[in-house]
PDB file of C-alpha atoms in Angstrom:
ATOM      1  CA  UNK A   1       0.000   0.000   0.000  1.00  0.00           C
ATOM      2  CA  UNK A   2       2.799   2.011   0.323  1.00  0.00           C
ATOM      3  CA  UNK A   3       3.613   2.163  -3.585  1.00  0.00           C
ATOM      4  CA  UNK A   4       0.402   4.274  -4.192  1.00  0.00           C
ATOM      5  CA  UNK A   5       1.287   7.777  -4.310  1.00  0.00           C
ATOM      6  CA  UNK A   6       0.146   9.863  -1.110  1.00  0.00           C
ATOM      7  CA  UNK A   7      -0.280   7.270   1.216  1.00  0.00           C
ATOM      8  CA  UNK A   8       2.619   6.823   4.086  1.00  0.00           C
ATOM      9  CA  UNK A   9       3.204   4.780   6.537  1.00  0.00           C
ATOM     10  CA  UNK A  10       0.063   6.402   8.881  1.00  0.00           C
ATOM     11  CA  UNK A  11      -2.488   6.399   6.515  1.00  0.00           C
ATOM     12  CA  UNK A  12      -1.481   3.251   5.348  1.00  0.00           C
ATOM     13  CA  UNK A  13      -1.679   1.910   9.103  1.00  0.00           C
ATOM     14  CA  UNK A  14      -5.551   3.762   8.762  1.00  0.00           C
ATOM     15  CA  UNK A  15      -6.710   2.065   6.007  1.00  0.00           C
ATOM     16  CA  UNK A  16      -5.613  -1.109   7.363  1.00  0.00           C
ATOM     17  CA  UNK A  17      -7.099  -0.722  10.725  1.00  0.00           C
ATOM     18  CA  UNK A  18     -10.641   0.758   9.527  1.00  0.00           C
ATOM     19  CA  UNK A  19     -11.088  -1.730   6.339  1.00  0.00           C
ATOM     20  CA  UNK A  20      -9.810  -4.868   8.285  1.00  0.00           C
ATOM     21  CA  UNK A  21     -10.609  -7.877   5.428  1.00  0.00           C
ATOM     22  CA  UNK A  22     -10.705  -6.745   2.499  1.00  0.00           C
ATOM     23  CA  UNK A  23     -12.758  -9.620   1.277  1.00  0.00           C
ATOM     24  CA  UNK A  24     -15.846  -8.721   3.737  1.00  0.00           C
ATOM     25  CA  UNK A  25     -16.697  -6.329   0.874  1.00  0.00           C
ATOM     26  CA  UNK A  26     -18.462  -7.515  -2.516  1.00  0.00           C
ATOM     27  CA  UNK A  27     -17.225  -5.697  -4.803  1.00  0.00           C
ATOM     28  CA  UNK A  28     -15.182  -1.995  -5.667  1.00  0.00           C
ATOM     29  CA  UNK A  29     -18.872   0.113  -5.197  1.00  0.00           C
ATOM     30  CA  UNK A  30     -19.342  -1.400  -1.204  1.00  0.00           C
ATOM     31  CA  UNK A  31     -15.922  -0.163  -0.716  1.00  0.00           C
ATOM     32  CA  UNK A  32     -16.550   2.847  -1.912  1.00  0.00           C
ATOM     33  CA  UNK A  33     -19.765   3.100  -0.418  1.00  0.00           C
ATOM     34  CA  UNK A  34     -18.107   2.111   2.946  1.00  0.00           C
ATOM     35  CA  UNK A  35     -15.537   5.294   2.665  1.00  0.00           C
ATOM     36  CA  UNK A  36     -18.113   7.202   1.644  1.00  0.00           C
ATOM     37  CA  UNK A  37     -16.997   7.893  -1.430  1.00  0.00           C
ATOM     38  CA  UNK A  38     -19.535   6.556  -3.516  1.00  0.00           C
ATOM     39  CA  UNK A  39     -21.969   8.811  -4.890  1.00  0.00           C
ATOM     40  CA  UNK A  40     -25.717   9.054  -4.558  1.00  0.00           C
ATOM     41  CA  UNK A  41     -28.655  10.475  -6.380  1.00  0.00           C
ATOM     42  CA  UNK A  42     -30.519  13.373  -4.354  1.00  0.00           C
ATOM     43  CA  UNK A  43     -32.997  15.831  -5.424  1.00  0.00           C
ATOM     44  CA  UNK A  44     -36.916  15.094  -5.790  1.00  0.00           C
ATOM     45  CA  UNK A  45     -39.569  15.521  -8.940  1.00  0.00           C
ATOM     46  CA  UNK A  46     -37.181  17.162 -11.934  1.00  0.00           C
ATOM     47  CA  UNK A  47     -34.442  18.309  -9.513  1.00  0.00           C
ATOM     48  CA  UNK A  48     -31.505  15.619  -9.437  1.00  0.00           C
ATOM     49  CA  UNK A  49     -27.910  15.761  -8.222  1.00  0.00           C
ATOM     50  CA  UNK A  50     -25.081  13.650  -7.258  1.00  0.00           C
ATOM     51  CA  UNK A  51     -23.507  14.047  -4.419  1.00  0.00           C
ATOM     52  CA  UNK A  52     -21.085  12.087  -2.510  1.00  0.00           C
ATOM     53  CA  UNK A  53     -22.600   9.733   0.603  1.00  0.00           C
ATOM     54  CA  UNK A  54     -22.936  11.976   4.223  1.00  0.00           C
ATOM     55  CA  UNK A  55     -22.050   8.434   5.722  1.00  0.00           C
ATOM     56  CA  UNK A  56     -19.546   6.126   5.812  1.00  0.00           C
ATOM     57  CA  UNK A  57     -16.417   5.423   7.765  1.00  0.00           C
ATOM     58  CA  UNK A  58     -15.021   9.039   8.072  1.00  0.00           C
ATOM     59  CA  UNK A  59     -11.229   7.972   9.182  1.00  0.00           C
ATOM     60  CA  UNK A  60     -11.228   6.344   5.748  1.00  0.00           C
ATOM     61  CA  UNK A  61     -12.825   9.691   3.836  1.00  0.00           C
ATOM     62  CA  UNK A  62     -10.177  11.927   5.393  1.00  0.00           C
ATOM     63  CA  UNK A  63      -7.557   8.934   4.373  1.00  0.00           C
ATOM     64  CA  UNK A  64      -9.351   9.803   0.529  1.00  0.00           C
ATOM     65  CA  UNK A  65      -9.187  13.426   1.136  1.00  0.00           C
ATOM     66  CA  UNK A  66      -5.624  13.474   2.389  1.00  0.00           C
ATOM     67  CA  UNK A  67      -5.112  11.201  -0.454  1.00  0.00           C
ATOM     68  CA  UNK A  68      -5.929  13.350  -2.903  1.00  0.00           C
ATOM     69  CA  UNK A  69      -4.542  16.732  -1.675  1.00  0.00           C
ATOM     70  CA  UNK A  70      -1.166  15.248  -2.008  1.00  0.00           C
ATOM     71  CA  UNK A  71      -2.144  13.944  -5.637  1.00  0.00           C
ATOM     72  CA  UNK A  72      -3.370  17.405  -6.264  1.00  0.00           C
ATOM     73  CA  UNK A  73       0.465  19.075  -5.565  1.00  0.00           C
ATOM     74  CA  UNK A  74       2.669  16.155  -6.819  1.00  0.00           C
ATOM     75  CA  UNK A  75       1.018  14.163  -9.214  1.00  0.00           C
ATOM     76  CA  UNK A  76       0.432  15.664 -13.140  1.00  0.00           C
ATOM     77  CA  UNK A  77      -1.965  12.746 -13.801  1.00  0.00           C
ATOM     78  CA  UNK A  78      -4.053  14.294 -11.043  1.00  0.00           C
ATOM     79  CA  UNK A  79      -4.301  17.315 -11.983  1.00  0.00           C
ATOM     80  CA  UNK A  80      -5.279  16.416 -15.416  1.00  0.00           C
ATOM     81  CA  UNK A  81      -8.331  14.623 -14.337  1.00  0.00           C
ATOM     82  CA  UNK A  82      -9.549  17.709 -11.719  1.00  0.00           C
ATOM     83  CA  UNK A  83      -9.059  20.331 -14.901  1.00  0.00           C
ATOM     84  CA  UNK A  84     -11.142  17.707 -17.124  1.00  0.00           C
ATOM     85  CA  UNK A  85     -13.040  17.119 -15.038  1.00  0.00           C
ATOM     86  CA  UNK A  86     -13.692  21.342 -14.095  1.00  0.00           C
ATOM     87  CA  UNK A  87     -13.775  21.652 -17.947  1.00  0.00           C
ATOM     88  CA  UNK A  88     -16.982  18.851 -18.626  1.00  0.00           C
ATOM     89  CA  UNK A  89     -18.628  22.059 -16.105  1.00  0.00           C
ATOM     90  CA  UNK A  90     -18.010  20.557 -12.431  1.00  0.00           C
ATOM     91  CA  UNK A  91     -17.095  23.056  -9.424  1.00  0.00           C
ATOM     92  CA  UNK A  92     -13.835  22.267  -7.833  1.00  0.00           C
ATOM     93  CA  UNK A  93     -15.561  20.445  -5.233  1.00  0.00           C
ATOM     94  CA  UNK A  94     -17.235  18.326  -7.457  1.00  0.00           C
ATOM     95  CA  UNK A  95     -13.974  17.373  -9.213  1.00  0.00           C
ATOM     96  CA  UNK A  96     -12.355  16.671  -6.043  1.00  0.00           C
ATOM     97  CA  UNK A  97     -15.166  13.989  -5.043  1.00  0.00           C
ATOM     98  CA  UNK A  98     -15.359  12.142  -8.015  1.00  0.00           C
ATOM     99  CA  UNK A  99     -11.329  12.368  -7.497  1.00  0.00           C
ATOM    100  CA  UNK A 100     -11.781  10.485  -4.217  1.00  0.00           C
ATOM    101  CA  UNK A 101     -14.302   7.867  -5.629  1.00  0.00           C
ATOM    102  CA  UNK A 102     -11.709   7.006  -8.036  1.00  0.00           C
ATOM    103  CA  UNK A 103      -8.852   6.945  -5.287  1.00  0.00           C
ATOM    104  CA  UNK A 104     -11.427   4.426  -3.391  1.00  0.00           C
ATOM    105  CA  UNK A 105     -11.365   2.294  -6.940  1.00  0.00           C
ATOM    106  CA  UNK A 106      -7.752   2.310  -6.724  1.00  0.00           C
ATOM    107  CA  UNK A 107      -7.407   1.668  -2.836  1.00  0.00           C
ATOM    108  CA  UNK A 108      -9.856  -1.057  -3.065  1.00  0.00           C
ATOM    109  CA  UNK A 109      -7.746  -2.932  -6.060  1.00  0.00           C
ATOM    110  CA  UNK A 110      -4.161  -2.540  -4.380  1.00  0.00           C
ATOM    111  CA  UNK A 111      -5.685  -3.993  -0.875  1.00  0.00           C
ATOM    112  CA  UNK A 112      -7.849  -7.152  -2.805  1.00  0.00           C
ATOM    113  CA  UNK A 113      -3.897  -7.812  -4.874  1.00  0.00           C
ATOM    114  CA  UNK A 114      -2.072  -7.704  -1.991  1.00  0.00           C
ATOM    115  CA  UNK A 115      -4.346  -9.633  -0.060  1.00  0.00           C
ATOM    116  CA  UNK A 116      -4.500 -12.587  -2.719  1.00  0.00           C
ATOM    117  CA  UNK A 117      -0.442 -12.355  -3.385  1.00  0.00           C
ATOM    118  CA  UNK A 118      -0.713 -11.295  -6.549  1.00  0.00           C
ATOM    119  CA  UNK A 119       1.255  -8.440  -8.116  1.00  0.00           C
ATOM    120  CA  UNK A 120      -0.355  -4.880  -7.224  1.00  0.00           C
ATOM    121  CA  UNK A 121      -2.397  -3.150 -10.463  1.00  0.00           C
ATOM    122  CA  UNK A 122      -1.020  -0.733 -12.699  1.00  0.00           C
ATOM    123  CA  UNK A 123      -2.340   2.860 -12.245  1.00  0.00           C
ATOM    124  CA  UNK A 124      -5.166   3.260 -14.426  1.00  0.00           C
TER     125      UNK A 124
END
């Protein structure tokens, strides 16, 4: 867990500690869910939004946010995706959730490799 970019050794000892097995979780989306990182549909009659969950384990959404504030300053990947992502209309807020759903993705696939042995995924 240490290979992905903005996680040390603290957050790393976080994740582990909140998520426990990683195979208690069906798929990617309960993970994500379970940060609270996933979104969800509100709004009623015409009026619909997506916004990101107001539950889930919170040590594991600052461990996201964290995550991706370091991404943010270092990482040139990352700050493609927020200006795309600013540029298809969304605020800088909304960039920076869909940011940490993604981040969840990736979290989710590193901790399900290393927990079967295999080698970790690439970066997507």
């Amino acid at each position: 867990m240490l290979t992905l970019q903005g996680v040390g050794v603290v957050l790393a000892g976080t994740v582990l500690a909140e998520v426990g097995d990683i195979k208690r979780f069906e798929n990617v989306n309960h993970f994500a869910s379970y940060c609270g990182a996933a979104p969800v549909e509100r709004g009623s009659g015409k009026n619909t939004r997506w916004c990101v969950s107001v539950g889930g384990n919170r040590q594991l959404n600052r461990v996201l946010h964290l995550m991706a504030l370091t991404r943010l300053r270092c990482d040139e990947r990352t700050k493609t995706f927020v200006t795309k992502k600013e540029q298809e209309g969304k605020t800088k807020r909304a960039a920076l959730r869909a940011l940490k759903t993604h981040l969840a993705r990736e979290l989710y696939r590193t901790l399900q490799a290393s927990h079967m042995g295999g080698p970790i995924p690439a970066l997507s």
